[in-house]
């Protein structure tokens, strides 16, 4: 039997995956599991998207252009220009999800052994994309006490060595819900300019900003236009995660040109997904207004509810639909497993993502969990009640 | 401006892409271009697939399981068992096209610097997948004189060194249309067993076999069950290239387990594509009968027509829907460009793929082109006429 690759063995597994069998076993025991562990919203996909698929009626489901439908790229570029991002369709590569945009762009910007800096906690799959590209990740920790704001820029600068080639910032942030300020982004810009780094900006949660706060795209930062690679996706914006359509957007033509070669090697992004994504650009404003109202209400309800549970602390996130909460537990991996496998309250339990999976530093996040507020308020209320009751009896409770 | 990666610059571009601007310019001049250059069939997608999409009517287009719909994997496994391939759904990872199956499996089987052997001419994107995984390709040449049969197995063996970890065989073959015999496959099996190599078997053209010849899957070869990685795709089988659904199939659990980690990093294959692919398994037999009849007739018509053109030689391919023909030209790259940019006959011209793009050895394929018989016979007749007239006046004609 031939030996599998070292890199395949070293490939990090999804941090939540370990818990899936426990959740499945709970369901088999007849227990209702509230899924606060993943970014799969229950919000309806816009009707225009569903209708476009319904009406497509293709005779031959053909390959599209490797860079995506020209019509979609043009409309997408116009939609960026409408929010002040000055790009045209030649500066966009449509990808199979934001994931593929990362994979292609990492391959185009970095060589094996290059280093990238990502403040932690961060979206766990960045690790996977970095591993696929043979990159080394350096990290510095954001802190729950100040709501996971950008760590001091001097800390970034200290990490920069001869192999450092880029930074990755997710704004609004998954997992923390943090929305970066103009001041923070300008500090990042200055650093990127000083060391001529690539600046990967994951902006897939752009529309999810609360309390009147506005998202600032890295594409708007002056003087680093050729350094910025924006990664986008329709998954969360239109609650259509399954269509698998993202985009790599950059003013750096060399990156785009090479990324297209990777794009050609996989022929094209999904045709039906592009039909849905293109139609989604016509989503009426009241859809977003309703989604905004819904998520704001959920967030307020969840964060208030969490902070009322003795020993729990949760900052008020201002973006995305996640939050990281601190729990009075010895080990969030153990706790998240225990609540699925050894606890139930009124025949219900909760699945959360241990924050350890979002920290690169091994010792970090042991008393934190990521909670996605992708469920309706009734479910959130029940989930909060389960969590409160669970913490009352969890054997590894710390305070 | 930050420097892009070396590997991005080294990434091979699609061999046909260079010709695209010439084809577009011809169209702008009002010339009808017959596209014999790509594997995009004009055959209709099965109605069951189109209907499944039309009827899907999802409320929320959710992520699927990272390994693909469980229902689809189960039905797909049953369809393999129906043709004698003994697998169950846990031995299948649904991928975003066959391309992704190659990418994931290369990463799982090989480490950077490992060598793989692929007989040339071969599907050009294998180069791209190898480049993405940091692999070195070794090659040996098949020959048009014997219809591109497997080169002598001793030639393979000579190429095997300490870094050789795998072979890639496309059967039926793209670009040559060659269908490997039982004897050839058994020789490959013995070699694979002797050196404990991974055997990548690209079987996406499995149904396209002519003259009563039967395809033999590498999954049926005894004694190398853990060595074989089968790559499959619905693109050609159901003429639904745009759905982007493929599969990685193997009895090697370690490979599958690691491949799932890569699968999780990109979350899931496209939902609508899976709906179409799953429904396509219900395609009635008369669809395949008709497709078979159509392709057989096209092949016969094309190959006879080619061999009637003075100076042209084309073996009779017994699989897929491609053939490689030898033309009396100095340089197929020049000729394919010339016919698009400087020639027209009755306001028509032809786009073909220079075979140089399918050879790894730089000097090879200079008087060969790949022709896909993906057009109806009227179009093929016109294309043949254009080709005949073009060869009469091409300045670089050799014989």
XYZ file of C-alpha atoms in Angstrom, chain A residues 1-14 17 38-46 50 53-65 96 99-100 103-104 106-112 114 123 125 128-129 131-135 165 196-198 226-227 235-236 239-244 252-255 258 260-262 264-273 276, chain B residues 1-14 17 38-46 50 53-65 96 99-100 103-104 106-112 123 125 128-129 131-135 165 196-198 226-227 235-236 239-244 252-255 257-258 260-262 264-273 276:
186
model
C 0.000 0.000 0.000
C 1.576 3.300 -1.020
C 2.283 5.883 1.659
C 0.108 8.976 1.666
C 1.703 12.418 1.668
C 3.096 14.107 4.744
C 1.249 17.276 3.879
C -2.056 15.410 3.686
C -1.463 14.015 7.145
C -0.432 17.446 8.437
C -3.449 19.151 6.866
C -5.467 20.656 9.693
C -8.916 19.118 10.130
C -11.972 21.292 10.595
C -15.641 18.126 12.782
C -21.658 27.067 11.860
C -22.233 30.034 9.597
C -25.204 28.504 7.832
C -27.968 31.104 8.210
C -31.645 30.149 8.289
C -32.433 33.346 6.323
C -34.183 32.732 3.028
C -32.244 33.075 -0.222
C -33.604 36.076 -2.199
C -34.448 31.136 -6.704
C -32.612 29.110 -11.271
C -36.204 28.015 -11.740
C -36.439 29.908 -15.030
C -32.965 29.036 -16.353
C -34.185 26.165 -18.545
C -30.809 25.574 -20.207
C -30.579 23.037 -22.999
C -26.884 22.303 -22.491
C -25.316 23.169 -19.136
C -22.056 24.413 -20.568
C -18.761 25.520 -19.104
C -18.669 29.247 -18.549
C -15.663 31.499 -19.087
C -15.944 28.683 -6.651
C -12.355 29.507 -0.494
C -11.100 29.141 -4.040
C -6.440 29.207 -2.639
C -5.697 30.776 -6.020
C -2.223 32.447 -2.030
C -0.640 30.424 -4.855
C -0.234 33.559 -6.967
C 1.188 35.812 -4.267
C 3.332 33.472 -2.224
C 5.887 30.742 -2.704
C 6.360 27.739 -0.409
C 6.742 32.360 2.690
C -11.270 31.714 10.436
C -9.737 27.523 7.050
C -5.949 25.073 5.455
C -5.404 27.454 2.523
C -1.119 24.661 4.279
C -2.189 23.946 0.694
C 0.135 26.703 -0.486
C 3.002 25.619 1.787
C 2.973 28.876 3.776
C 4.999 38.445 2.414
C 5.329 46.024 0.565
C 3.175 43.152 1.751
C 0.127 41.612 0.142
C -1.590 46.883 -5.913
C -1.122 45.214 -2.540
C -22.705 32.935 0.495
C -23.602 35.084 3.494
C -27.836 33.335 2.322
C -26.887 31.134 -0.599
C -23.848 29.302 0.780
C -24.549 26.302 -1.458
C -24.183 28.123 -4.777
C -20.394 28.278 -4.224
C -2.860 43.960 -9.231
C -2.966 42.708 -12.825
C -0.062 40.291 -12.381
C -1.914 38.488 -9.615
C -1.729 34.246 -12.888
C -6.710 33.092 -14.275
C -4.246 30.323 -15.157
C -5.323 28.476 -12.010
C -8.426 27.777 -16.409
C -7.036 24.603 -14.903
C -10.386 24.000 -13.149
C -12.245 25.147 -16.312
C -15.040 27.282 -14.832
C -16.996 28.237 -11.737
C -20.423 26.564 -11.388
C -22.949 27.710 -13.997
C -26.086 27.508 -11.836
C -24.304 29.244 -8.978
C -28.145 32.656 -8.870
C 4.187 46.821 -5.614
C 4.743 43.405 -4.081
C 6.295 40.680 -6.210
C 4.029 37.873 -7.291
C 5.033 34.280 -6.662
C 7.463 32.363 -8.824
C 5.083 29.435 -8.988
C 2.289 31.683 -10.249
C 4.552 32.901 -13.037
C 5.639 29.341 -13.816
C 2.059 28.042 -13.820
C 1.385 26.697 -17.309
C -1.295 28.608 -19.206
C -4.031 26.786 -21.068
C -5.951 30.250 -24.622
C -12.672 22.131 -26.742
C -14.543 19.315 -25.072
C -17.797 21.221 -24.801
C -20.365 18.954 -26.469
C -23.467 20.311 -28.182
C -25.419 17.289 -26.858
C -28.400 18.195 -24.699
C -28.206 17.720 -20.944
C -30.650 14.963 -19.884
C -32.864 20.079 -16.114
C -33.075 22.012 -11.160
C -36.335 23.529 -12.352
C -38.252 21.782 -9.563
C -35.693 22.277 -6.791
C -37.422 25.322 -5.310
C -35.124 25.564 -2.269
C -35.907 28.124 0.385
C -32.336 28.410 1.622
C -29.508 27.293 -0.683
C -27.423 25.707 2.051
C -23.957 24.200 2.192
C -24.059 20.474 1.646
C -21.926 17.897 3.418
C -16.195 20.381 -7.711
C -10.311 18.989 -11.585
C -10.787 19.308 -7.858
C -6.027 18.659 -6.989
C -7.095 17.116 -3.681
C -2.398 14.936 -5.707
C -2.055 16.841 -2.430
C -3.017 13.743 -0.439
C -0.794 11.268 -2.270
C 2.308 13.285 -3.051
C 4.663 15.709 -1.387
C 6.451 18.569 -3.150
C -4.672 16.350 -20.911
C -4.368 20.441 -17.067
C -1.452 22.475 -13.865
C -2.578 20.138 -11.085
C 2.333 22.376 -10.633
C -0.153 23.295 -7.901
C 1.044 20.326 -5.875
C 4.734 21.003 -6.566
C 5.228 17.722 -8.444
C 5.300 8.026 -6.559
C 3.876 0.503 -4.971
C 2.841 3.570 -6.922
C -0.400 5.504 -6.832
C -5.283 0.632 -2.364
C -3.141 2.136 -5.103
C -19.426 16.747 -17.262
C -19.107 14.616 -20.381
C -23.175 16.890 -21.217
C -23.417 19.047 -18.125
C -19.895 20.489 -17.919
C -21.165 23.610 -16.159
C -22.560 21.844 -13.092
C -18.998 21.222 -11.864
C -7.563 3.779 0.110
C -9.135 5.141 3.298
C -6.111 7.195 4.284
C -6.273 9.119 1.022
C -9.716 10.801 4.994
C -7.100 13.394 4.147
C -11.998 15.164 3.152
C -9.909 17.652 5.122
C -9.208 19.523 1.886
C -13.879 20.699 4.402
C -11.594 23.654 3.780
C -13.714 24.560 0.748
C -16.893 23.728 2.661
C -18.945 21.903 0.030
C -19.376 21.095 -3.654
C -22.060 23.160 -5.469
C -25.602 22.376 -4.319
C -27.367 22.874 -7.662
C -24.709 20.871 -9.435
C -28.438 17.917 -11.365
